[in-house]
Short mmCIF file of C-alpha atoms in Angstrom, two decimals:
data_model
loop_
_atom_site.label_atom_id
_atom_site.label_comp_id
_atom_site.label_asym_id
_atom_site.label_seq_id
_atom_site.Cartn_x
_atom_site.Cartn_y
_atom_site.Cartn_z
CA MET B 6 74.64 95.46 23.27
CA PRO B 7 77.43 93.47 21.60
CA THR B 8 78.92 94.75 18.36
CA PRO B 9 77.79 92.72 15.31
CA PRO B 10 78.42 90.18 14.04
CA TYR B 11 77.66 87.99 17.01
CA ILE B 12 75.63 85.01 18.15
CA ALA B 13 73.11 85.32 20.99
CA CYS B 14 71.54 82.33 22.70
CA ARG B 15 68.78 82.41 25.33
CA VAL B 16 69.73 81.30 28.83
CA SER B 17 67.88 81.33 32.14
CA ASP B 18 66.59 84.79 33.03
CA THR B 19 67.93 84.33 36.56
CA LEU B 20 71.49 83.84 35.30
CA PRO B 21 72.55 87.52 34.97
CA ASP B 22 71.70 88.31 38.60
CA GLU B 23 73.18 85.05 39.89
CA ILE B 24 76.43 85.60 37.98
CA ALA B 25 76.56 89.24 39.14
CA VAL B 26 76.21 88.23 42.80
CA LEU B 27 78.80 85.46 42.39
CA ASN B 28 81.23 87.83 40.67
CA ASP B 29 80.74 90.44 43.41
CA HIS B 30 81.60 87.87 46.10
CA LEU B 31 84.71 86.79 44.23
CA GLN B 32 85.94 90.30 43.47
CA ARG B 33 85.47 91.25 47.13
CA GLY B 34 87.70 88.36 48.13
CA SER B 35 85.09 86.22 49.89
CA LYS B 36 86.64 83.50 52.04
CA ASN B 37 83.65 81.19 51.58
CA SER B 38 84.08 78.74 48.72
CA GLN B 39 82.03 79.69 45.66
CA ALA B 40 82.96 76.53 43.74
CA LYS B 41 79.64 74.68 44.08
CA LEU B 42 77.55 77.65 42.94
CA ALA B 43 79.92 78.47 40.08
CA GLY B 44 79.93 74.87 38.91
CA ARG B 45 76.13 74.74 38.90
CA LEU B 46 75.70 78.03 37.05
CA ILE B 47 78.28 77.21 34.39
CA THR B 48 76.91 73.69 33.92
CA ASP B 49 73.29 74.85 33.67
CA ALA B 50 74.19 77.61 31.21
CA SER B 51 76.22 75.20 29.08
CA CYS B 52 73.37 72.69 28.86
CA ASP B 53 70.87 75.49 28.13
CA ILE B 54 72.99 76.58 25.16
CA ILE B 55 73.40 73.04 23.84
CA ASP B 56 69.63 72.49 24.01
CA ALA B 57 68.71 75.86 22.52
CA PHE B 58 71.13 75.67 19.61
CA PHE B 59 71.00 71.95 18.81
CA GLY B 60 68.95 69.78 21.14
CA ASN B 61 65.53 71.34 20.62
CA ILE B 62 65.62 71.40 16.81
CA ILE B 63 67.02 67.86 16.62
CA LYS B 64 64.28 66.61 18.96
CA GLN B 65 61.70 68.44 16.85
CA MET B 66 63.03 66.86 13.65
CA LEU B 67 63.11 63.43 15.32
CA ASP B 68 59.47 63.78 16.39
CA GLU B 69 58.41 64.95 12.92
CA THR B 70 60.40 62.50 10.78
CA GLY B 71 61.33 59.54 12.96
CA GLU B 72 64.60 59.40 10.99
CA GLU B 73 67.30 57.25 12.56
CA GLY B 74 69.88 59.97 11.93
CA PHE B 75 68.00 62.33 14.23
CA ARG B 76 67.69 59.60 16.84
CA GLU B 77 71.45 59.14 16.75
CA ALA B 78 72.08 62.90 16.85
CA HIS B 79 69.69 63.28 19.80
CA GLY B 80 71.66 60.58 21.62
CA VAL B 81 74.92 62.40 20.86
CA ILE B 82 73.52 65.68 22.22
CA GLU B 83 72.39 63.95 25.43
CA ASP B 84 75.83 62.33 25.72
CA ILE B 85 77.53 65.73 25.35
CA LYS B 86 75.31 67.18 28.08
CA GLY B 87 76.08 64.20 30.29
CA LYS B 88 79.82 64.66 29.78
CA THR B 89 79.45 68.39 30.44
CA ARG B 90 77.77 67.71 33.78
CA HIS B 91 80.27 64.99 34.71
CA TYR B 92 83.47 66.84 33.89
CA LEU B 93 82.37 70.21 35.18
CA GLY B 94 81.41 68.43 38.38
CA TRP B 95 84.85 66.82 38.44
CA ILE B 96 86.83 70.02 37.89
CA THR B 97 84.75 71.84 40.49
CA GLY B 98 87.12 70.23 42.97
CA PHE B 99 89.90 72.39 41.52
CA PHE B 100 87.92 75.66 41.82
CA SER B 101 89.53 77.94 44.37
CA ASN B 102 87.99 81.40 44.64
CA GLU B 103 91.17 82.92 43.24
CA ARG B 104 91.02 80.64 40.21
CA LEU B 105 87.31 81.26 39.71
CA ALA B 106 87.40 85.06 39.82
CA PRO B 107 88.72 85.75 36.28
CA VAL B 108 86.53 83.01 34.80
CA VAL B 109 83.29 84.28 36.32
CA ALA B 110 84.22 87.85 35.34
CA HIS B 111 84.72 86.60 31.76
CA TYR B 112 81.33 84.87 31.65
CA GLN B 113 79.61 87.95 33.06
CA THR B 114 80.81 89.96 30.04
CA LEU B 115 79.04 87.46 27.75
CA ILE B 116 75.62 87.65 29.42
CA VAL B 117 73.27 90.37 28.17
CA ARG B 118 69.57 91.12 28.53
CA MET B 119 68.23 91.58 25.01
CA PRO B 120 64.83 92.74 23.72
CA THR B 121 62.59 90.03 22.29
CA VAL B 122 58.98 89.92 21.09
CA ASP B 123 57.87 89.03 24.64
CA GLY B 124 60.13 91.44 26.49
CA PRO B 125 63.79 91.47 27.53
CA HIS B 126 65.41 88.11 28.19
CA ALA B 127 68.87 86.93 29.17
CA HIS B 128 71.19 85.82 26.39
CA LEU B 129 74.74 84.59 26.24
CA CYS B 130 76.48 86.45 23.40
CA PHE B 131 79.82 86.05 21.67
CA ALA B 132 81.40 87.58 18.60
CA ILE B 133 82.02 85.73 15.35
CA SER B 134 84.33 86.67 12.52
CA GLU B 135 83.13 88.77 9.59
CA ALA B 136 83.99 85.91 7.23
CA LEU B 137 81.88 83.44 9.20
CA ALA B 138 79.00 85.94 9.36
CA ARG B 139 79.05 86.28 5.57
CA ASP B 140 79.22 82.53 5.02
CA SER B 141 76.47 81.90 7.57
CA ALA B 142 74.15 84.43 5.92
CA ALA B 143 74.81 82.88 2.50
CA SER B 144 74.19 79.40 3.90
CA LEU B 145 70.81 80.43 5.37
CA VAL B 146 69.76 81.88 2.01
CA ASN B 147 70.85 78.68 0.31
CA LEU B 148 68.87 76.51 2.74
CA ARG B 149 65.71 78.43 1.88
CA ASP B 150 66.22 77.97 -1.86
CA PRO B 151 63.79 75.27 -3.08
CA ALA B 152 66.44 74.15 -5.57
CA THR B 153 68.88 73.23 -2.78
CA THR B 154 69.21 69.48 -2.29
CA ASP B 155 72.56 69.23 -0.48
CA LEU B 156 72.80 70.17 3.20
CA ARG B 157 76.47 69.29 3.56
CA PRO B 158 77.89 72.79 2.85
CA GLY B 159 75.55 74.20 5.51
CA VAL B 160 76.73 71.60 8.02
CA GLU B 161 80.35 72.64 7.44
CA VAL B 162 79.44 76.27 8.15
CA LEU B 163 77.69 75.16 11.35
CA ILE B 164 80.82 73.28 12.42
CA ARG B 165 82.84 76.46 11.89
CA VAL B 166 80.36 78.30 14.12
CA ILE B 167 80.89 75.70 16.84
CA ASP B 168 84.67 75.94 16.49
CA GLU B 169 84.54 79.73 16.95
CA ALA B 170 82.08 79.42 19.84
CA LEU B 171 84.38 77.05 21.71
CA GLN B 172 86.96 79.81 22.14
CA PRO B 173 84.98 82.23 24.37
CA LEU B 174 82.74 79.57 25.92
CA LEU B 175 85.30 76.91 26.74
CA PHE B 176 88.94 77.51 25.87
CA VAL B 177 89.30 81.04 27.26
CA PRO B 178 87.76 80.04 30.63
CA LYS B 179 89.91 76.90 30.69
CA GLN B 180 93.06 78.92 30.08
CA ARG B 181 92.15 81.31 32.87
CA MET B 182 91.74 78.41 35.26
CA LYS B 183 95.46 77.63 34.84
CA PHE B 184 95.02 73.91 35.44
CA ASN B 185 98.02 71.67 35.89
CA PHE B 186 99.28 69.60 32.94
CA VAL B 187 97.38 66.41 33.84
CA VAL B 188 94.00 68.09 34.29
CA ASP B 189 94.46 70.25 31.18
CA LYS B 190 95.48 67.27 29.06
CA THR B 191 92.51 65.24 30.32
CA LEU B 192 90.06 68.03 29.47
CA ASN B 193 91.61 68.55 26.02
CA GLY B 194 91.21 64.85 25.31
CA VAL B 195 87.57 64.84 26.39
CA ILE B 196 86.83 67.93 24.28
CA SER B 197 88.54 66.48 21.22
CA VAL B 198 86.75 63.12 21.37
CA THR B 199 83.36 64.67 22.17
CA MET B 200 83.50 67.21 19.34
CA ALA B 201 84.72 64.60 16.84
CA LEU B 202 81.69 62.47 17.72
CA ALA B 203 79.34 65.45 17.40
CA TYR B 204 80.78 66.56 14.06
CA ARG B 205 80.55 63.04 12.65
CA SER B 206 76.88 62.90 13.65
CA PHE B 207 76.13 66.34 12.16
CA ARG B 208 77.86 65.42 8.89
CA LYS B 209 75.82 62.24 8.73
CA LEU B 210 72.65 64.28 9.19
CA GLY B 211 73.77 66.44 6.29
CA THR B 212 73.31 63.45 3.99
CA GLN B 213 69.96 62.34 5.45
CA LEU B 214 67.77 65.39 6.09
CA PRO B 215 65.01 65.66 3.44
CA PRO B 216 65.15 68.99 1.52
CA GLU B 217 61.62 69.90 2.61
CA HIS B 218 63.01 70.40 6.14
CA PHE B 219 65.90 72.68 5.13
CA SER B 220 63.90 75.89 5.64
CA VAL B 221 62.88 74.77 9.15
CA VAL B 222 66.55 74.37 10.07
CA ALA B 223 67.32 77.77 8.52
CA ASP B 224 64.57 79.47 10.53
CA HIS B 225 65.84 77.87 13.73
CA LEU B 226 69.48 78.86 13.19
CA GLU B 227 68.76 82.38 11.97
CA GLN B 228 67.39 83.45 15.36
CA PHE B 229 70.87 83.16 16.87
CA PHE B 230 72.72 85.28 14.30
CA HIS B 231 72.99 89.04 14.65
CA ALA B 232 75.00 90.67 11.88
CA GLU B 233 75.17 93.86 9.92
CA LYS B 234 74.71 93.48 6.19
CA VAL B 235 77.90 91.97 4.83
#
């Protein structure tokens, strides 16, 4: 099990075995290209995480409230998933087995089977800082306080969570790919524009979500956080 504090997000239960087989082929120096399989697994896992952490709760809030802000946020989430599929498909062309090996090995260290109420399930886990764990716990308590009327501080904590998550999930793998300057610059530009759009949408939601829904958001987010008392 990872050492707290960390975030754990459900992924496909077939992913641990698929990643293990892929990693074994790469570490053994397989001559057959593993790019297509690696691209599919990484893309599917990325979209699973986006849906689990953001997409599902935003869709739920949209269905329950019909608020335009949730409609916009849902569109942003779908756009991010579309860009993820497009650009991961594009960079698959640069995936040699030698370049893939350290990246797949890195992802395998993040995937853990964890106990849940309905048995063990696969999760993708990554550490967060002690400071962020403290602020996240305080934010969840605040969201459950009936006197709370302002979601904006909670949104800023969520954005910090995303910023920390991007390191193990995106930037570390990208660095290990050792792309050339043009590809790396293109990807950095896409990431920057996409996250700016997402953060703007989340901040807008922070001014629109009715307080009676704050505890629902808190319950959803709390399931991902695993931290010792801080």
